[in-house]
C-alpha cells in the first residue's frame, strides 16, 4: 500500500476504469459498480489515467451501437494493454461467443448477472476485497467518470415487444428494486454532496408491476423521505401516467421535464412498430402534462425511415412533431437490428431517402428548440452547474435549468464552483444560439447550504 497524490491509501494494481455506452440505465449500473469497486478498495479513475482493471458496459440497441462497443473494446485494450478486461451489457449478452473471441477479454458478465458484476469479478479474477482501503466518496467517483448527476436504476426489463427493439431479448422480464434499496442509495448520495438524481429503467412506467407498487408511489416516497434537492425521471414510455403521477410535480424538487419517446408521427407506422400510444393519445398526454406542470419541457425520440414509411407518413411525422413543440428531438435513421421483427419486414427504406428525411427533421428540431429557448428569456430559474468542484475561476459555468434546457452561467463577477446550485435570470441566447445565458442574482444558492 502507498498513498496516492490525493493522500488516499491505494494498493498498486487496484485502479479501475469504467466505460459506458448507450442508455442511462447503463450509466446507472456503471455508477453502482464504481461504488462497489470503491467499497472493495479500488480507486475509480478516468480515461486519462492508467488502469489495472477496465470494465466496458456495452450497448447493442442498433448495429451502429454494436460497432461502437467493439471499437471501445479495442481502444481500451490498446490504452491499457496490461489491464484485466471485463465486458458486460447488451452486446456481451446477445453476442457472448463473439465477444469471447475478442483478444484480451478476461471476463464476460451478462445482463442477468449485472447486479453481481463486482462480486463475480473479485471471485473469478482472484481480486481480493480490501475494504480498509475504501474511499467513501461516491460524489468523487462520479465526477471522476465525467458525470454530474447520479443515475439510479429502479427497474430492469420490459413487458412489451416493439418490433424495432432488441431490449426485451437483452434485458429480459421486468424486475423492480424495492423502495428501501432506492431510497437508501439516494440517501448515501445526498450525504456525499450529490444535488441531482435521475431515475432510470428500461420501462419506468412499469415500475412496481411485479411488486404491487407504482412509479408514482415511489416518487412520492423519495420526495417525502430523502433530502435530494433535484429529482428527474428518465425516458418514460407515453402511457400508464395517471393523476397520481402528475400530482408528484406539486413538489418543486421533481424537475419539470419528461422524455416521452414518440418514434413516429404516423399512426400507420406506429402500428407497424407495435407502439401502444398513437398520435391522438400522445397529444392528449402532452396537453395534460403542460396543463398540470408549469413550464414542462417535453423531449422525444423519432426514428426516421422505418420499413414502409411513405412520403405521406413522413409528412405526418414532420407536422405532428412541429405541433408538439418538443424542446429536443433525438432523431436517428432506422437501421435493421438482427433479432427484431422489423429487420425482416418488407419495404426497407433506402439510405438516401433516410438521410434526406433525417436532415429535414433535424432542421425542424433546431427551429423548434430555438423557439422554446427564446420563450424562457426573462425567467428566473435555478441552475445546477456542471463539473467537479475544483475552486477554479472560470468565465462561464454550464448547467441545466429545472426543465432541462442548457444554460451558460456568466461567472465573471461571481465565484461559482462546479456542483453548485445558482439562481439566475435568463437574459438571452449564447453566440451559437444553442443555449441560454444566465446572469446570477444576489439570491444564488450555495452548494454548501
CSV table of C-alpha atoms in Angstrom, one decimal:
chain,number,residue,atom,x,y,z
A,1,UNK,CA,0.0,0.0,0.0
A,2,UNK,CA,1.1,3.5,-0.7
A,3,UNK,CA,-0.6,7.0,-0.6
A,4,UNK,CA,-1.6,8.4,-4.0
A,5,UNK,CA,-1.3,12.1,-4.9
A,6,UNK,CA,-4.6,12.8,-3.2
A,7,UNK,CA,-3.5,11.2,0.1
A,8,UNK,CA,-5.7,8.1,-0.4
A,9,UNK,CA,-4.3,4.7,0.5
A,10,UNK,CA,-4.4,2.8,-2.7
A,11,UNK,CA,-2.9,-0.6,-3.4
A,12,UNK,CA,-0.8,-1.0,-6.5
A,13,UNK,CA,-2.8,-2.8,-9.2
A,14,UNK,CA,-6.2,-1.6,-7.9
A,15,UNK,CA,-7.1,1.2,-10.3
A,16,UNK,CA,-10.4,0.6,-12.2
A,17,UNK,CA,-11.7,2.5,-15.2
A,18,UNK,CA,-15.4,2.0,-16.3
A,19,UNK,CA,-16.5,2.9,-19.8
A,20,UNK,CA,-20.2,3.1,-20.6
A,21,UNK,CA,-22.1,3.1,-23.9
A,22,UNK,CA,-25.7,3.5,-24.6
A,23,UNK,CA,-28.6,4.3,-22.3
A,24,UNK,CA,-28.9,6.0,-18.9
A,25,UNK,CA,-29.7,2.6,-17.4
A,26,UNK,CA,-26.2,1.5,-18.4
A,27,UNK,CA,-24.9,4.7,-16.7
A,28,UNK,CA,-26.8,3.9,-13.5
A,29,UNK,CA,-25.4,0.4,-13.4
A,30,UNK,CA,-21.8,1.7,-14.0
A,31,UNK,CA,-22.2,4.1,-11.2
A,32,UNK,CA,-23.3,1.2,-8.9
A,33,UNK,CA,-20.2,-0.8,-10.0
A,34,UNK,CA,-18.0,2.2,-9.3
A,35,UNK,CA,-19.4,2.5,-5.8
A,36,UNK,CA,-18.9,-1.3,-5.1
A,37,UNK,CA,-15.4,-1.3,-6.5
A,38,UNK,CA,-14.6,1.6,-4.3
A,39,UNK,CA,-16.0,-0.2,-1.3
A,40,UNK,CA,-13.7,-3.1,-2.2
A,41,UNK,CA,-10.7,-0.9,-2.0
A,42,UNK,CA,-10.3,0.1,-5.7
A,43,UNK,CA,-9.8,3.6,-6.9
A,44,UNK,CA,-12.0,4.7,-9.8
A,45,UNK,CA,-10.0,6.6,-12.4
A,46,UNK,CA,-10.9,8.4,-15.6
A,47,UNK,CA,-9.8,7.6,-19.2
A,48,UNK,CA,-6.7,9.8,-18.9
A,49,UNK,CA,-5.2,7.7,-16.1
A,50,UNK,CA,-3.7,4.2,-16.3
A,51,UNK,CA,-5.9,1.4,-15.1
A,52,UNK,CA,-5.3,-2.1,-13.9
A,53,UNK,CA,-8.9,-3.2,-14.4
A,54,UNK,CA,-11.1,-2.0,-17.2
A,55,UNK,CA,-14.9,-2.6,-17.3
A,56,UNK,CA,-16.8,-1.9,-20.5
A,57,UNK,CA,-20.6,-1.6,-20.3
A,58,UNK,CA,-21.7,-2.2,-23.9
A,59,UNK,CA,-24.7,-1.3,-25.9
A,60,UNK,CA,-26.3,-3.3,-28.8
A,61,UNK,CA,-29.6,-1.4,-29.5
A,62,UNK,CA,-28.5,-0.8,-33.1
A,63,UNK,CA,-25.9,-2.1,-35.4
A,64,UNK,CA,-24.1,1.2,-35.0
A,65,UNK,CA,-24.1,0.7,-31.2
A,66,UNK,CA,-22.5,-2.7,-31.7
A,67,UNK,CA,-19.8,-1.2,-33.9
A,68,UNK,CA,-19.1,1.5,-31.3
A,69,UNK,CA,-19.0,-1.0,-28.5
A,70,UNK,CA,-16.4,-3.2,-30.3
A,71,UNK,CA,-14.4,-0.1,-31.1
A,72,UNK,CA,-14.3,0.8,-27.4
A,73,UNK,CA,-13.1,-2.7,-26.5
A,74,UNK,CA,-10.2,-2.4,-28.9
A,75,UNK,CA,-9.2,1.1,-27.8
A,76,UNK,CA,-9.4,0.0,-24.1
A,77,UNK,CA,-7.1,-2.8,-24.8
A,78,UNK,CA,-4.6,-0.6,-26.6
A,79,UNK,CA,-4.7,2.1,-23.8
A,80,UNK,CA,-4.2,-0.4,-21.0
A,81,UNK,CA,-2.5,-3.5,-22.5
A,82,UNK,CA,-1.7,-5.0,-19.1
A,83,UNK,CA,-5.1,-4.5,-17.6
A,84,UNK,CA,-7.7,-7.2,-16.9
A,85,UNK,CA,-10.8,-6.5,-19.2
A,86,UNK,CA,-14.4,-7.2,-18.1
A,87,UNK,CA,-17.2,-6.8,-20.7
A,88,UNK,CA,-20.9,-6.6,-19.8
A,89,UNK,CA,-24.1,-5.1,-21.2
A,90,UNK,CA,-26.3,-5.9,-24.1
A,91,UNK,CA,-23.5,-6.8,-26.6
A,92,UNK,CA,-22.0,-9.2,-24.1
A,93,UNK,CA,-25.4,-10.7,-23.6
A,94,UNK,CA,-26.6,-11.0,-27.2
A,95,UNK,CA,-23.2,-12.0,-28.7
A,96,UNK,CA,-21.5,-13.8,-25.9
A,97,UNK,CA,-19.4,-16.2,-28.1
A,98,UNK,CA,-18.3,-13.4,-30.5
A,99,UNK,CA,-17.2,-11.2,-27.5
A,100,UNK,CA,-15.4,-14.1,-26.0
A,101,UNK,CA,-13.3,-14.3,-29.2
A,102,UNK,CA,-12.1,-10.7,-28.7
A,103,UNK,CA,-8.5,-10.7,-27.8
A,104,UNK,CA,-7.8,-9.7,-24.2
A,105,UNK,CA,-11.3,-10.2,-22.7
A,106,UNK,CA,-10.9,-11.8,-19.3
A,107,UNK,CA,-14.5,-11.9,-18.1
A,108,UNK,CA,-17.9,-11.6,-19.6
A,109,UNK,CA,-20.9,-10.7,-17.4
A,110,UNK,CA,-24.3,-11.0,-19.0
A,111,UNK,CA,-27.2,-8.6,-18.1
A,112,UNK,CA,-28.8,-11.2,-15.9
A,113,UNK,CA,-25.8,-11.0,-13.6
A,114,UNK,CA,-25.0,-7.3,-13.8
A,115,UNK,CA,-26.1,-6.6,-10.3
A,116,UNK,CA,-23.4,-9.0,-9.1
A,117,UNK,CA,-20.6,-7.9,-11.5
A,118,UNK,CA,-18.2,-6.7,-8.8
A,119,UNK,CA,-18.7,-9.8,-6.7
A,120,UNK,CA,-18.2,-12.1,-9.8
A,121,UNK,CA,-15.1,-10.1,-10.9
A,122,UNK,CA,-13.5,-10.3,-7.4
A,123,UNK,CA,-14.0,-14.1,-7.3
A,124,UNK,CA,-13.3,-15.1,-10.9
A,125,UNK,CA,-10.3,-12.9,-11.4
A,126,UNK,CA,-8.9,-13.6,-7.8
A,127,UNK,CA,-9.1,-9.9,-6.8
A,128,UNK,CA,-9.3,-9.8,-3.0
A,129,UNK,CA,-11.6,-7.1,-1.5
A,130,UNK,CA,-9.7,-4.6,0.7
A,131,UNK,CA,-12.4,-2.6,2.3
A,132,UNK,CA,-9.9,-1.0,4.6
A,133,UNK,CA,-8.6,0.9,1.6
A,134,UNK,CA,-12.0,2.1,0.5
A,135,UNK,CA,-12.5,5.9,-0.1
A,136,UNK,CA,-16.1,6.7,0.9
A,137,UNK,CA,-16.7,9.3,-1.7
A,138,UNK,CA,-19.4,8.4,-4.2
A,139,UNK,CA,-19.5,12.0,-5.5
A,140,UNK,CA,-15.8,12.0,-6.2
A,141,UNK,CA,-16.1,8.7,-8.1
A,142,UNK,CA,-19.0,10.1,-10.1
A,143,UNK,CA,-17.0,13.2,-11.0
A,144,UNK,CA,-14.0,11.1,-11.9
A,145,UNK,CA,-16.2,9.4,-14.5
A,146,UNK,CA,-17.2,12.8,-16.0
A,147,UNK,CA,-20.7,12.6,-14.6
A,148,UNK,CA,-22.5,15.4,-12.7
A,149,UNK,CA,-25.9,14.0,-11.8
A,150,UNK,CA,-26.4,10.5,-10.4
A,151,UNK,CA,-28.4,7.9,-12.3
A,152,UNK,CA,-30.4,5.4,-10.1
A,153,UNK,CA,-31.6,2.2,-11.6
A,154,UNK,CA,-35.1,1.4,-10.3
A,155,UNK,CA,-36.1,-1.4,-12.6
A,156,UNK,CA,-35.0,-3.6,-15.5
A,157,UNK,CA,-36.6,-5.4,-18.3
A,158,UNK,CA,-39.7,-4.7,-20.4
A,159,UNK,CA,-43.1,-6.5,-20.8
A,160,UNK,CA,-43.6,-5.1,-24.4
A,161,UNK,CA,-42.1,-6.0,-27.7
A,162,UNK,CA,-41.8,-3.1,-30.1
A,163,UNK,CA,-40.8,-4.5,-33.5
A,164,UNK,CA,-37.6,-2.5,-33.8
A,165,UNK,CA,-36.4,-3.2,-30.2
A,166,UNK,CA,-33.9,-5.8,-29.1
A,167,UNK,CA,-34.0,-4.7,-25.5
A,168,UNK,CA,-36.7,-7.2,-24.4
A,169,UNK,CA,-34.3,-10.0,-25.5
A,170,UNK,CA,-31.2,-8.4,-24.0
A,171,UNK,CA,-32.8,-7.4,-20.7
A,172,UNK,CA,-35.5,-10.0,-20.0
A,173,UNK,CA,-38.6,-9.7,-17.8
A,174,UNK,CA,-39.4,-6.7,-15.7
A,175,UNK,CA,-37.8,-6.6,-12.3
A,176,UNK,CA,-38.3,-3.7,-9.8
A,177,UNK,CA,-35.9,-2.7,-7.0
A,178,UNK,CA,-37.5,-2.1,-3.6
A,179,UNK,CA,-38.4,1.3,-2.2
A,180,UNK,CA,-35.9,0.8,0.6
A,181,UNK,CA,-33.0,0.0,-1.8
A,182,UNK,CA,-33.6,3.0,-3.9
A,183,UNK,CA,-34.1,5.4,-1.0
A,184,UNK,CA,-31.0,4.1,0.7
A,185,UNK,CA,-29.0,4.7,-2.5
A,186,UNK,CA,-30.3,8.3,-2.8
A,187,UNK,CA,-29.6,9.0,0.9
A,188,UNK,CA,-26.0,7.9,0.5
A,189,UNK,CA,-25.5,10.2,-2.5
A,190,UNK,CA,-27.1,13.2,-0.7
A,191,UNK,CA,-24.8,12.7,2.3
A,192,UNK,CA,-21.8,12.9,-0.1
A,193,UNK,CA,-22.9,16.1,-1.9
A,194,UNK,CA,-24.9,14.9,-4.9
A,195,UNK,CA,-27.5,17.5,-5.8
A,196,UNK,CA,-29.5,15.7,-8.5
A,197,UNK,CA,-30.7,12.2,-9.2
A,198,UNK,CA,-32.2,10.7,-12.3
A,199,UNK,CA,-34.4,7.6,-12.0
A,200,UNK,CA,-33.7,5.2,-14.8
A,201,UNK,CA,-35.0,1.9,-16.2
A,202,UNK,CA,-36.0,0.1,-19.3
A,203,UNK,CA,-39.7,0.6,-18.7
A,204,UNK,CA,-40.0,3.2,-16.0
A,205,UNK,CA,-43.8,3.3,-16.2
A,206,UNK,CA,-43.9,-0.4,-15.4
A,207,UNK,CA,-42.1,0.1,-12.1
A,208,UNK,CA,-43.7,-2.0,-9.3
A,209,UNK,CA,-45.8,-4.1,-11.6
A,210,UNK,CA,-44.1,-7.2,-10.2
A,211,UNK,CA,-44.3,-6.0,-6.5
A,212,UNK,CA,-47.6,-4.2,-6.2
A,213,UNK,CA,-46.3,-0.7,-6.3
A,214,UNK,CA,-46.2,2.1,-8.9
A,215,UNK,CA,-43.8,4.7,-10.1
A,216,UNK,CA,-45.9,7.5,-8.6
A,217,UNK,CA,-45.8,5.8,-5.2
A,218,UNK,CA,-42.0,5.5,-5.4
A,219,UNK,CA,-41.6,9.2,-6.4
A,220,UNK,CA,-43.8,10.3,-3.6
A,221,UNK,CA,-41.7,8.3,-1.1
A,222,UNK,CA,-38.4,9.6,-2.5
A,223,UNK,CA,-39.6,13.2,-2.2
A,224,UNK,CA,-41.1,12.6,1.3
A,225,UNK,CA,-38.2,10.7,2.8
A,226,UNK,CA,-35.0,12.0,1.2
A,227,UNK,CA,-33.3,15.4,1.0
A,228,UNK,CA,-32.4,15.2,-2.6
A,229,UNK,CA,-32.6,18.8,-4.0
A,230,UNK,CA,-33.5,17.8,-7.6
A,231,UNK,CA,-35.1,14.6,-8.9
A,232,UNK,CA,-35.5,13.8,-12.5
A,233,UNK,CA,-37.3,11.0,-14.4
A,234,UNK,CA,-35.5,9.2,-17.3
A,235,UNK,CA,-37.0,8.2,-20.6
A,236,UNK,CA,-40.7,7.2,-19.9
A,237,UNK,CA,-43.0,5.4,-22.3
A,238,UNK,CA,-46.0,7.7,-23.0
A,239,UNK,CA,-48.6,5.6,-21.3
A,240,UNK,CA,-49.7,4.5,-17.8
A,241,UNK,CA,-49.4,8.1,-16.5
A,242,UNK,CA,-52.4,8.7,-14.2
A,243,UNK,CA,-53.5,11.6,-12.0
A,244,UNK,CA,-51.2,10.4,-9.1
A,245,UNK,CA,-48.2,10.8,-11.4
A,246,UNK,CA,-49.0,14.5,-12.2
A,247,UNK,CA,-49.6,15.3,-8.6
A,248,UNK,CA,-46.0,14.4,-7.8
A,249,UNK,CA,-44.9,17.5,-9.7
A,250,UNK,CA,-46.6,19.6,-6.9
A,251,UNK,CA,-43.2,19.2,-5.1
A,252,UNK,CA,-40.9,21.6,-6.9
A,253,UNK,CA,-37.9,19.2,-6.4
A,254,UNK,CA,-39.4,17.0,-9.1
A,255,UNK,CA,-38.0,18.7,-12.2
A,256,UNK,CA,-40.5,19.7,-15.0
A,257,UNK,CA,-39.0,17.7,-17.8
A,258,UNK,CA,-40.2,14.5,-19.4
A,259,UNK,CA,-38.6,12.5,-22.2
A,260,UNK,CA,-41.5,10.7,-23.9
A,261,UNK,CA,-40.4,8.6,-27.0
A,262,UNK,CA,-42.8,9.2,-29.8
A,263,UNK,CA,-40.9,7.2,-32.5
A,264,UNK,CA,-43.2,8.3,-35.4
A,265,UNK,CA,-45.9,10.9,-36.0
A,266,UNK,CA,-47.7,8.5,-38.4
A,267,UNK,CA,-50.3,6.1,-36.8
A,268,UNK,CA,-49.7,3.7,-39.7
A,269,UNK,CA,-46.0,3.5,-38.9
A,270,UNK,CA,-46.7,3.3,-35.1
A,271,UNK,CA,-48.9,0.2,-35.8
A,272,UNK,CA,-46.0,-1.5,-37.6
A,273,UNK,CA,-43.8,-0.6,-34.7
A,274,UNK,CA,-46.3,-2.2,-32.3
A,275,UNK,CA,-46.3,1.0,-30.2
A,276,UNK,CA,-49.2,1.2,-27.7
A,277,UNK,CA,-49.6,5.0,-28.0
A,278,UNK,CA,-50.9,6.6,-31.2
A,279,UNK,CA,-50.6,10.3,-32.1
A,280,UNK,CA,-54.0,11.4,-30.6
A,281,UNK,CA,-53.2,9.8,-27.3
A,282,UNK,CA,-49.7,11.3,-27.3
A,283,UNK,CA,-51.1,14.7,-28.0
A,284,UNK,CA,-53.7,14.4,-25.1
A,285,UNK,CA,-50.9,13.3,-22.8
A,286,UNK,CA,-48.7,16.3,-23.7
A,287,UNK,CA,-51.7,18.7,-23.3
A,288,UNK,CA,-52.5,17.2,-19.9
A,289,UNK,CA,-48.9,17.5,-18.8
A,290,UNK,CA,-48.5,21.1,-19.8
A,291,UNK,CA,-51.8,22.0,-18.1
A,292,UNK,CA,-50.7,20.3,-14.9
A,293,UNK,CA,-47.0,21.2,-14.7
A,294,UNK,CA,-45.9,24.8,-15.3
A,295,UNK,CA,-43.1,25.2,-17.8
A,296,UNK,CA,-43.0,21.5,-18.6
A,297,UNK,CA,-40.4,20.6,-21.3
A,298,UNK,CA,-41.2,17.6,-23.4
A,299,UNK,CA,-38.4,15.9,-25.4
A,300,UNK,CA,-38.7,12.8,-27.6
A,301,UNK,CA,-37.1,10.2,-29.9
A,302,UNK,CA,-38.1,9.8,-33.5
A,303,UNK,CA,-37.0,7.0,-35.8
A,304,UNK,CA,-36.5,8.1,-39.5
A,305,UNK,CA,-37.2,5.7,-42.4
A,306,UNK,CA,-38.9,2.8,-40.6
A,307,UNK,CA,-39.9,0.0,-43.1
A,308,UNK,CA,-42.7,1.0,-45.4
A,309,UNK,CA,-42.6,4.7,-44.2
A,310,UNK,CA,-44.1,6.5,-47.2
A,311,UNK,CA,-43.8,10.2,-48.1
A,312,UNK,CA,-47.3,10.7,-46.6
A,313,UNK,CA,-46.2,9.0,-43.4
A,314,UNK,CA,-43.2,11.2,-43.3
A,315,UNK,CA,-45.1,14.4,-43.9
A,316,UNK,CA,-47.4,13.4,-41.0
A,317,UNK,CA,-44.4,12.9,-38.7
A,318,UNK,CA,-43.0,16.3,-39.5
A,319,UNK,CA,-46.3,18.1,-39.0
A,320,UNK,CA,-47.0,16.3,-35.7
A,321,UNK,CA,-43.5,16.9,-34.4
A,322,UNK,CA,-43.9,20.6,-35.1
A,323,UNK,CA,-47.3,20.8,-33.4
A,324,UNK,CA,-45.8,19.2,-30.2
A,325,UNK,CA,-43.2,21.9,-29.8
A,326,UNK,CA,-40.6,19.5,-28.5
A,327,UNK,CA,-37.7,21.0,-26.6
A,328,UNK,CA,-35.4,18.5,-28.1
A,329,UNK,CA,-35.8,15.7,-30.7
A,330,UNK,CA,-33.3,12.8,-30.7
A,331,UNK,CA,-33.6,11.9,-34.3
A,332,UNK,CA,-31.9,8.9,-35.8
A,333,UNK,CA,-32.2,6.8,-39.0
A,334,UNK,CA,-33.6,3.3,-38.7
A,335,UNK,CA,-31.1,0.5,-39.2
A,336,UNK,CA,-32.2,-3.1,-39.2
A,337,UNK,CA,-31.3,-4.9,-36.0
A,338,UNK,CA,-30.8,-8.6,-36.3
A,339,UNK,CA,-33.2,-10.5,-34.0
A,340,UNK,CA,-36.1,-8.0,-34.3
A,341,UNK,CA,-39.3,-8.4,-36.3
A,342,UNK,CA,-38.7,-5.0,-38.1
A,343,UNK,CA,-35.4,-6.3,-39.6
A,344,UNK,CA,-37.4,-8.9,-41.6
A,345,UNK,CA,-40.2,-6.5,-42.7
A,346,UNK,CA,-40.6,-5.8,-46.4
A,347,UNK,CA,-40.3,-2.2,-47.7
A,348,UNK,CA,-37.0,-1.2,-46.2
A,349,UNK,CA,-36.3,2.5,-46.9
A,350,UNK,CA,-33.2,3.3,-48.9
A,351,UNK,CA,-30.3,5.1,-47.3
A,352,UNK,CA,-30.6,8.3,-49.5
A,353,UNK,CA,-34.3,8.7,-48.5
A,354,UNK,CA,-33.5,8.2,-44.8
A,355,UNK,CA,-30.7,10.7,-45.0
A,356,UNK,CA,-32.9,13.3,-46.7
A,357,UNK,CA,-35.6,12.9,-44.1
A,358,UNK,CA,-33.2,12.9,-41.2
A,359,UNK,CA,-31.8,16.3,-42.3
A,360,UNK,CA,-35.3,17.7,-42.6
A,361,UNK,CA,-36.2,16.5,-39.1
A,362,UNK,CA,-33.0,17.9,-37.6
A,363,UNK,CA,-33.7,21.3,-39.2
A,364,UNK,CA,-37.2,21.3,-37.8
A,365,UNK,CA,-36.0,20.3,-34.4
A,366,UNK,CA,-33.5,23.1,-34.3
A,367,UNK,CA,-36.1,25.7,-35.3
A,368,UNK,CA,-38.5,24.4,-32.6
A,369,UNK,CA,-35.7,24.3,-30.0
A,370,UNK,CA,-34.6,27.8,-30.7
A,371,UNK,CA,-38.2,29.0,-30.2
A,372,UNK,CA,-38.5,27.1,-26.9
A,373,UNK,CA,-35.3,28.6,-25.7
A,374,UNK,CA,-36.4,32.1,-26.6
A,375,UNK,CA,-39.6,31.6,-24.6
A,376,UNK,CA,-37.5,31.2,-21.5
A,377,UNK,CA,-35.8,34.6,-21.7
A,378,UNK,CA,-36.6,36.8,-18.8
A,379,UNK,CA,-37.4,34.0,-16.4
A,380,UNK,CA,-35.7,33.4,-13.1
A,381,UNK,CA,-34.5,29.8,-12.5
A,382,UNK,CA,-32.1,27.7,-10.5
A,383,UNK,CA,-29.2,26.1,-12.4
A,384,UNK,CA,-27.1,23.1,-11.3
A,385,UNK,CA,-23.6,24.0,-12.6
A,386,UNK,CA,-21.8,21.0,-14.1
A,387,UNK,CA,-18.3,19.9,-13.2
A,388,UNK,CA,-16.2,18.7,-10.3
A,389,UNK,CA,-16.0,21.2,-7.5
A,390,UNK,CA,-12.4,22.5,-8.1
A,391,UNK,CA,-12.5,26.1,-6.8
A,392,UNK,CA,-11.3,27.4,-10.2
A,393,UNK,CA,-12.5,30.8,-11.5
A,394,UNK,CA,-14.0,30.5,-15.0
A,395,UNK,CA,-15.6,32.8,-17.5
A,396,UNK,CA,-18.8,30.7,-17.5
A,397,UNK,CA,-20.2,27.6,-15.9
A,398,UNK,CA,-22.5,25.3,-17.8
A,399,UNK,CA,-25.6,23.8,-16.4
A,400,UNK,CA,-29.3,22.9,-16.9
A,401,UNK,CA,-32.5,24.6,-15.9
A,402,UNK,CA,-35.1,22.7,-14.0
A,403,UNK,CA,-36.8,21.9,-17.3
A,404,UNK,CA,-33.6,20.6,-18.7
A,405,UNK,CA,-32.6,23.4,-21.0
A,406,UNK,CA,-28.9,24.2,-21.4
A,407,UNK,CA,-27.6,27.4,-19.7
A,408,UNK,CA,-24.3,29.1,-19.8
A,409,UNK,CA,-24.0,30.9,-16.4
A,410,UNK,CA,-21.9,34.1,-16.5
A,411,UNK,CA,-19.4,33.9,-13.7
A,412,UNK,CA,-17.0,36.8,-14.4
A,413,UNK,CA,-18.5,38.8,-11.5
A,414,UNK,CA,-19.3,35.9,-9.2
A,415,UNK,CA,-17.2,32.9,-7.9
A,416,UNK,CA,-19.3,29.9,-8.9
A,417,UNK,CA,-18.0,26.3,-8.4
A,418,UNK,CA,-19.0,23.1,-10.0
A,419,UNK,CA,-21.9,21.1,-8.4
A,420,UNK,CA,-23.3,24.4,-7.2
A,421,UNK,CA,-27.0,25.5,-7.4
A,422,UNK,CA,-27.2,29.1,-8.7
A,423,UNK,CA,-30.2,31.3,-9.1
A,424,UNK,CA,-30.1,33.2,-12.4
A,425,UNK,CA,-32.1,35.4,-14.7
A,426,UNK,CA,-32.2,34.1,-18.3
A,427,UNK,CA,-31.0,37.1,-20.3
A,428,UNK,CA,-30.7,35.7,-23.8
A,429,UNK,CA,-29.1,33.1,-26.1
A,430,UNK,CA,-25.4,32.4,-26.4
A,431,UNK,CA,-23.4,33.2,-29.6
A,432,UNK,CA,-24.3,29.8,-31.1
A,433,UNK,CA,-28.0,30.1,-30.3
A,434,UNK,CA,-28.0,26.6,-28.8
A,435,UNK,CA,-28.1,27.6,-25.1
A,436,UNK,CA,-29.5,30.2,-22.8
A,437,UNK,CA,-27.3,32.7,-20.9
A,438,UNK,CA,-27.9,33.1,-17.2
A,439,UNK,CA,-27.0,36.1,-15.1
A,440,UNK,CA,-26.5,35.2,-11.4
A,441,UNK,CA,-28.8,37.0,-8.9
A,442,UNK,CA,-27.9,38.1,-5.4
A,443,UNK,CA,-30.1,35.3,-4.1
A,444,UNK,CA,-28.0,32.5,-5.6
A,445,UNK,CA,-27.9,29.2,-3.7
A,446,UNK,CA,-24.6,28.0,-2.2
A,447,UNK,CA,-23.9,24.3,-2.7
A,448,UNK,CA,-22.7,24.1,0.9
A,449,UNK,CA,-26.1,25.1,2.3
